[in-house]
mmCIF file of C-alpha atoms and ligand atoms in Angstrom:
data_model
loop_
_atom_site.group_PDB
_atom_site.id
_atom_site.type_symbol
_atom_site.label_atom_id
_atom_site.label_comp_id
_atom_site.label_asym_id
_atom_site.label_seq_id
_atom_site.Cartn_x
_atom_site.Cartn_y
_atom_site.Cartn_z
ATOM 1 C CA UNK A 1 -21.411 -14.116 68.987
ATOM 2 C CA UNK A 2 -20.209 -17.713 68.737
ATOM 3 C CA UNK A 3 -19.590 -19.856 71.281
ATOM 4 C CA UNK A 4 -16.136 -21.119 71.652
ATOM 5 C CA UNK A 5 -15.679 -24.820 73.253
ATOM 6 C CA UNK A 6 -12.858 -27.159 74.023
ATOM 7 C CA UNK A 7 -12.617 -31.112 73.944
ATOM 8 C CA UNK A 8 -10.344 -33.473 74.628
ATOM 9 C CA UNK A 9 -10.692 -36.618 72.114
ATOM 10 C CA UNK A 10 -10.947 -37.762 68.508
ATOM 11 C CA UNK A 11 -12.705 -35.144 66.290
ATOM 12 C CA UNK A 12 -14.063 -37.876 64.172
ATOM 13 C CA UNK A 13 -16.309 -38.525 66.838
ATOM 14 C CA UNK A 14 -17.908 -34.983 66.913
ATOM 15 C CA UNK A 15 -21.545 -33.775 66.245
ATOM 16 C CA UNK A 16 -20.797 -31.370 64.188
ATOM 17 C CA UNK A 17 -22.247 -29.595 61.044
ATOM 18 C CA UNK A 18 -17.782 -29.070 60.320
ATOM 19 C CA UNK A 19 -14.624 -30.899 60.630
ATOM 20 C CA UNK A 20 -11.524 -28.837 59.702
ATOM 21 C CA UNK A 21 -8.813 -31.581 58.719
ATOM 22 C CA UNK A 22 -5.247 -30.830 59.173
ATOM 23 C CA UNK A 23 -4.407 -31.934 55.437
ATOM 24 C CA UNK A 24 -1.283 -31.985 53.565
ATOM 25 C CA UNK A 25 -0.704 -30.198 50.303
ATOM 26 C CA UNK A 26 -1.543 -33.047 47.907
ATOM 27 C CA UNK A 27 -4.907 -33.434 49.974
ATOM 28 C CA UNK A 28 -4.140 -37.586 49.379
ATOM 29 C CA UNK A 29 -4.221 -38.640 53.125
ATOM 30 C CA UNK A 30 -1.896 -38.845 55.415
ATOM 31 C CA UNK A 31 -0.783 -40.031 59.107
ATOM 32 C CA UNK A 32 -2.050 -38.002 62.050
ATOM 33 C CA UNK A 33 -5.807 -36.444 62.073
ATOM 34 C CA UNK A 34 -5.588 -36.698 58.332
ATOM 35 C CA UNK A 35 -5.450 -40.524 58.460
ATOM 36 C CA UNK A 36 -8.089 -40.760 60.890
ATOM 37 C CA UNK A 37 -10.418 -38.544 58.900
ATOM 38 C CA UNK A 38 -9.603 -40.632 55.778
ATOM 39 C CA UNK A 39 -10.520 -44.005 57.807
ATOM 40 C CA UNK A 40 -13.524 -42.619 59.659
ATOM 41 C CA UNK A 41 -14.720 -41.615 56.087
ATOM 42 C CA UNK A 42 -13.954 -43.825 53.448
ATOM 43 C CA UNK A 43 -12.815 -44.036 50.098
ATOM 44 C CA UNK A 44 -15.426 -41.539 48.773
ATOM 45 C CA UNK A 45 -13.933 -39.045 50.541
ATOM 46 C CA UNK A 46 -10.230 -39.640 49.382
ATOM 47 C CA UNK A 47 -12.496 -39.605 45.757
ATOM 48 C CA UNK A 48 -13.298 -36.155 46.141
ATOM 49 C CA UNK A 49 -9.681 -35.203 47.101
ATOM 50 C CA UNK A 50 -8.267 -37.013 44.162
ATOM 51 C CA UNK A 51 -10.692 -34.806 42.041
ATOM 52 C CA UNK A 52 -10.238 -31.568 43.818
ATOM 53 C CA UNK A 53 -6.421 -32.013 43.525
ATOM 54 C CA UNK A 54 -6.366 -32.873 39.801
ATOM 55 C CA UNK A 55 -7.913 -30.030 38.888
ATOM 56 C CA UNK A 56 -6.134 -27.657 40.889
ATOM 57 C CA UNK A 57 -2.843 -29.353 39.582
ATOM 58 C CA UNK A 58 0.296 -27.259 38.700
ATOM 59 C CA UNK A 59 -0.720 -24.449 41.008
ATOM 60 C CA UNK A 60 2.279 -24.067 43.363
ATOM 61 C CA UNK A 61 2.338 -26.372 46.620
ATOM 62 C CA UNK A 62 0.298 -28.671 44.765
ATOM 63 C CA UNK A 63 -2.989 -29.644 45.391
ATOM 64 C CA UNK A 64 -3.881 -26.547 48.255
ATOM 65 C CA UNK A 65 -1.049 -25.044 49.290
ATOM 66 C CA UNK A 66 -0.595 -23.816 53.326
ATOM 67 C CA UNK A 67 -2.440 -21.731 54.660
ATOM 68 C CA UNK A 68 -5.316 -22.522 51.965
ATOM 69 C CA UNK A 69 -8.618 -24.841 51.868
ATOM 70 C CA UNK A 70 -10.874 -26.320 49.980
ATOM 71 C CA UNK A 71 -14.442 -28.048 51.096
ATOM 72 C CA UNK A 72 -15.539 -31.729 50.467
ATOM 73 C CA UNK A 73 -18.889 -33.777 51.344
ATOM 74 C CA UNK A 74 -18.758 -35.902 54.565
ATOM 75 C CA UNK A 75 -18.274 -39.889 53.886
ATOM 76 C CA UNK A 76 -18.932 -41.904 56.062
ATOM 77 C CA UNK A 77 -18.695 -39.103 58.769
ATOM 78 C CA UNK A 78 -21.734 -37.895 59.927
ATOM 79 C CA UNK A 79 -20.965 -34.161 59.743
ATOM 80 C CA UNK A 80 -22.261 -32.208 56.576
ATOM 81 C CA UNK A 81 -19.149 -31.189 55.466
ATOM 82 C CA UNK A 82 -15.123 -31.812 56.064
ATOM 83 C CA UNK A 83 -13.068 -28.689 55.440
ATOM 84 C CA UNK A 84 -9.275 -29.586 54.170
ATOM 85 C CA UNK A 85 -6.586 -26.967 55.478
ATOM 86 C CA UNK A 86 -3.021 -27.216 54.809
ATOM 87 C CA UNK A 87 -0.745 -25.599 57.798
ATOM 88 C CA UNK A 88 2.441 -24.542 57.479
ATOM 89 C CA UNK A 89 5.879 -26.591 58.188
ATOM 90 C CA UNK A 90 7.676 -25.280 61.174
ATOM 91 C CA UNK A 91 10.980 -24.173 60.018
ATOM 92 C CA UNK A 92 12.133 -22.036 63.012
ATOM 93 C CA UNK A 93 9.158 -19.297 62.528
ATOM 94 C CA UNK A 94 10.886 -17.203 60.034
ATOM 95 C CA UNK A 95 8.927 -18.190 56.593
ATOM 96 C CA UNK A 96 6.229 -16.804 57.584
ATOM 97 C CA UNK A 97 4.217 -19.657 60.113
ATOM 98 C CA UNK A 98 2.593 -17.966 61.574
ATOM 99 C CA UNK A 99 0.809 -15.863 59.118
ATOM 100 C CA UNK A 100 -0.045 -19.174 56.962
ATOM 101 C CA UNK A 101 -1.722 -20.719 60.134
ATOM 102 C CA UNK A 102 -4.079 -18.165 60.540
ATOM 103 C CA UNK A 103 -4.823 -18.131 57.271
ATOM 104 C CA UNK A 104 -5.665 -21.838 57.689
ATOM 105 C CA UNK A 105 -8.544 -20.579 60.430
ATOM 106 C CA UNK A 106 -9.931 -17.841 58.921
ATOM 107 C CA UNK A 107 -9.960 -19.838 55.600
ATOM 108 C CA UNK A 108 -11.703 -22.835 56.756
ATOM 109 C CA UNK A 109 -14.404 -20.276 58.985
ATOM 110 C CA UNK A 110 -14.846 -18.506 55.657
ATOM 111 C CA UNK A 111 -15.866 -21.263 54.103
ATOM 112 C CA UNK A 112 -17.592 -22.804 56.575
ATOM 113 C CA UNK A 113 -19.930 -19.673 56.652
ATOM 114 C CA UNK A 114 -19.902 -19.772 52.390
ATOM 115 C CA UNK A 115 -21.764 -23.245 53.031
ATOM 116 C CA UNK A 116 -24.257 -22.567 55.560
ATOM 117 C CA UNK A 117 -22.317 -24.394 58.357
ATOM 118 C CA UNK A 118 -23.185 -23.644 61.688
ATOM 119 C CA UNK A 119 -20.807 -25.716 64.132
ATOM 120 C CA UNK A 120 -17.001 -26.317 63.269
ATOM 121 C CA UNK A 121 -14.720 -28.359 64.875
ATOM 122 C CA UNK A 122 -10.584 -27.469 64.280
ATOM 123 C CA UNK A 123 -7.780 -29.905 65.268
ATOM 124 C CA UNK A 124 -4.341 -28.200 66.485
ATOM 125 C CA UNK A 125 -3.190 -27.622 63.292
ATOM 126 C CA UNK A 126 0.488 -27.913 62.631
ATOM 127 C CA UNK A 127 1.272 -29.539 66.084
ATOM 128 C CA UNK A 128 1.259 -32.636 64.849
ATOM 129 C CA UNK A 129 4.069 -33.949 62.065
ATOM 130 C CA UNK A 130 4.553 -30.466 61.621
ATOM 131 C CA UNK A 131 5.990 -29.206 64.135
ATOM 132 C CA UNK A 132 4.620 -25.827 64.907
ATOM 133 C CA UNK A 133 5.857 -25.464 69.093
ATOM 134 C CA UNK A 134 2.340 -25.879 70.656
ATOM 135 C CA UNK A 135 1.722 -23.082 72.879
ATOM 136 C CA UNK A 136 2.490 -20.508 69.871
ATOM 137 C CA UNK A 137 0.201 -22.697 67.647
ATOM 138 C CA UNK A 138 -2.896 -22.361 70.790
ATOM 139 C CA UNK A 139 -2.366 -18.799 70.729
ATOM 140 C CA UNK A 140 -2.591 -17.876 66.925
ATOM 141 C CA UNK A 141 -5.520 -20.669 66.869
ATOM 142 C CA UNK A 142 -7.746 -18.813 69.609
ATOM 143 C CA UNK A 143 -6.730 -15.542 68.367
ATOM 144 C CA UNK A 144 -7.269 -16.041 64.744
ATOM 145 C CA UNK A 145 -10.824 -17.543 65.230
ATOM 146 C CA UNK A 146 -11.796 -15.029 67.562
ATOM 147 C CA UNK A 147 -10.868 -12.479 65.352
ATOM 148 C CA UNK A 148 -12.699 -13.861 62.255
ATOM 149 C CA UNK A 149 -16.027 -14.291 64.034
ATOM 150 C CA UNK A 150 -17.648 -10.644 63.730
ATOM 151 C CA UNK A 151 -17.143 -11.562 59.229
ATOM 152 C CA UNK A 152 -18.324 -14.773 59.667
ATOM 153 C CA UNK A 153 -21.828 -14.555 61.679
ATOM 154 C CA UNK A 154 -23.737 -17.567 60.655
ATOM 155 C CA UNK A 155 -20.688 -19.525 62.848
ATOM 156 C CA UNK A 156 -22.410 -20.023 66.145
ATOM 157 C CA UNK A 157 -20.053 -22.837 67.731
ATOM 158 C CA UNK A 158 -16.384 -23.542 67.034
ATOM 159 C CA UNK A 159 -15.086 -26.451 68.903
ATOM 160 C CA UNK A 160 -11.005 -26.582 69.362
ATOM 161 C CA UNK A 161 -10.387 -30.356 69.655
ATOM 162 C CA UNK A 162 -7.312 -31.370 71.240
ATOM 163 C CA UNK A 163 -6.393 -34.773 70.707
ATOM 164 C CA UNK A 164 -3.351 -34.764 72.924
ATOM 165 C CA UNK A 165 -3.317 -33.970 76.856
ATOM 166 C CA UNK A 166 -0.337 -31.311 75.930
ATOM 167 C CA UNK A 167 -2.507 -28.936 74.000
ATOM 168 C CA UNK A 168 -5.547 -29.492 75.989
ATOM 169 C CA UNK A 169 -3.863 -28.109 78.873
ATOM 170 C CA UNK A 170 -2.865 -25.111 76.716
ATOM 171 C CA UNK A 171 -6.246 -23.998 75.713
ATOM 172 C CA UNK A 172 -7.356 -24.505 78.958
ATOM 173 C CA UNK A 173 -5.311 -21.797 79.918
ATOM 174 C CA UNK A 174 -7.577 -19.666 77.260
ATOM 175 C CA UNK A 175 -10.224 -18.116 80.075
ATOM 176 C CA UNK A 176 -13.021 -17.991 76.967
ATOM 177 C CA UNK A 177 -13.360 -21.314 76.080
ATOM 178 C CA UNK A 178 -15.721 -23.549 77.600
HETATM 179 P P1 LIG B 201 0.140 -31.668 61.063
HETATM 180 O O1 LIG B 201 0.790 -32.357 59.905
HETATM 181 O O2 LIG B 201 -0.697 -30.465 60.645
HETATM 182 O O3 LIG B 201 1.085 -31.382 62.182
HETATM 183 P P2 LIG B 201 -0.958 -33.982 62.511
HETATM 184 O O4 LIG B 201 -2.130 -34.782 62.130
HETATM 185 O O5 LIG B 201 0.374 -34.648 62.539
HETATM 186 O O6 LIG B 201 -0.972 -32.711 61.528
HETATM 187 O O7 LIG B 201 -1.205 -33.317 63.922
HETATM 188 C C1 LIG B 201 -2.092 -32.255 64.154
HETATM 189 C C2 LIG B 201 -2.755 -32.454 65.479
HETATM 190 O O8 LIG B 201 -3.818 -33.388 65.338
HETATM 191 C C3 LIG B 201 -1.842 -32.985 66.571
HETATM 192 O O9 LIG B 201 -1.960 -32.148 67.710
HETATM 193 C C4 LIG B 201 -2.396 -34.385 66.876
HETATM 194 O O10 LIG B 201 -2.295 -34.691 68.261
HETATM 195 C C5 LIG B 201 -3.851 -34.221 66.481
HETATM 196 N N1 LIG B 201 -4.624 -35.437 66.156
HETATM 197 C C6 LIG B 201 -4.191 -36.653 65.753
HETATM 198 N N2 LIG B 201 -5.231 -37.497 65.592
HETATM 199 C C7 LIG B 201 -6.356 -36.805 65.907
HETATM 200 C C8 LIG B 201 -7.753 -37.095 65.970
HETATM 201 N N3 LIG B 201 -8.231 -38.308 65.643
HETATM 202 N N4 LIG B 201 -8.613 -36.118 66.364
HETATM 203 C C9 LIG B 201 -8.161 -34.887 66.682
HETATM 204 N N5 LIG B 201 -6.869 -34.529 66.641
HETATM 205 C C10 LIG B 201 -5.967 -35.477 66.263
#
């Protein structure tokens, strides 16, 4: 069974073979996680989303809708492999949220076990811009992942980075991380 750990800090920064970005449908960049990823990594990797997005143009929600992913090299970064996830907008919980945010988890571990990819790393998805309340966000993150492991069993790490002293303090709470 995976281990499941939890940092505080910059997930550009990670040694990982995985870094889940918190994208946005047109997978063009963005503010938040998304623009550091994009800065840490350079314009190759904003390449690669230009060419995934054109050809998966006219689909609906653009480029990937929520609760989808797609996979791209690295950069500049020196993971293997960044993993693009669109989360849901928070409009009050009733359009379906919650349901696309897991499917942002156990769509970026799928793939992440599709390439060989041993360690992932997953910013709070949705917390951000987004708005998804926090604590319900922690709980469908943890849940989700833990749930996905016994399909995915090449995933022996999965790091929960929490950029913000608000969510780390949430998944603290979760007695199974370390
Ligand atoms: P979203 O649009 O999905 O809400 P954001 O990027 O606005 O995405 O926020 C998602 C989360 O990413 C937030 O909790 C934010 O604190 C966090 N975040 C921002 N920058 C970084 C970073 N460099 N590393 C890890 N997490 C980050």
């Amino acid at each position: 069974m995976a281990v499941l750990e939890l940092v505080q800090g910059d997930i550009t920064r990670l040694a990982v073979d995985a870094i889940v970005n918190a994208a946005n449908s047109s997978l063009l960049g963005g503010g938040g996680v998304d623009g550091a990823i994009h800065r840490a990594a350079g314009p190759e990797l904003l390449a690669e989303c230009l060419s995934i997005a054109a050809q998966r143009k006219g689909r609906s929600g653009g480029g990937c809708p929520p609760g989808e992913a797609v996979i791209t090299g690295p950069g500049r970064l020196s993971c293997k492999k960044v993993i693009h996830t669109v989360g849901p907008v928070w409009h009050g919980g009733s359009r379906g949220e919650a349901d696309l945010l897991a499917a942002c988890y156990r769509n970026s571990l799928r793939l992440a076990q599709e390439h060989g990819l041993e360690s992932i790393a997953f910013p709070n998805i949705s917390t951000g811009v987004y708005g998804y309340p926090k604590d319900a966000a922690a709980e469908i993150a943890v849940h989700t992942v833990k749930a996905s492991l016994p399909a995915n069993p090449g995933i022996k790490r999965v790091i929960f980075v929490c950029y913000d002293r608000e969510n780390y303090e949430l998944y603290k709470q979760f007695a199974d991380l370390r």
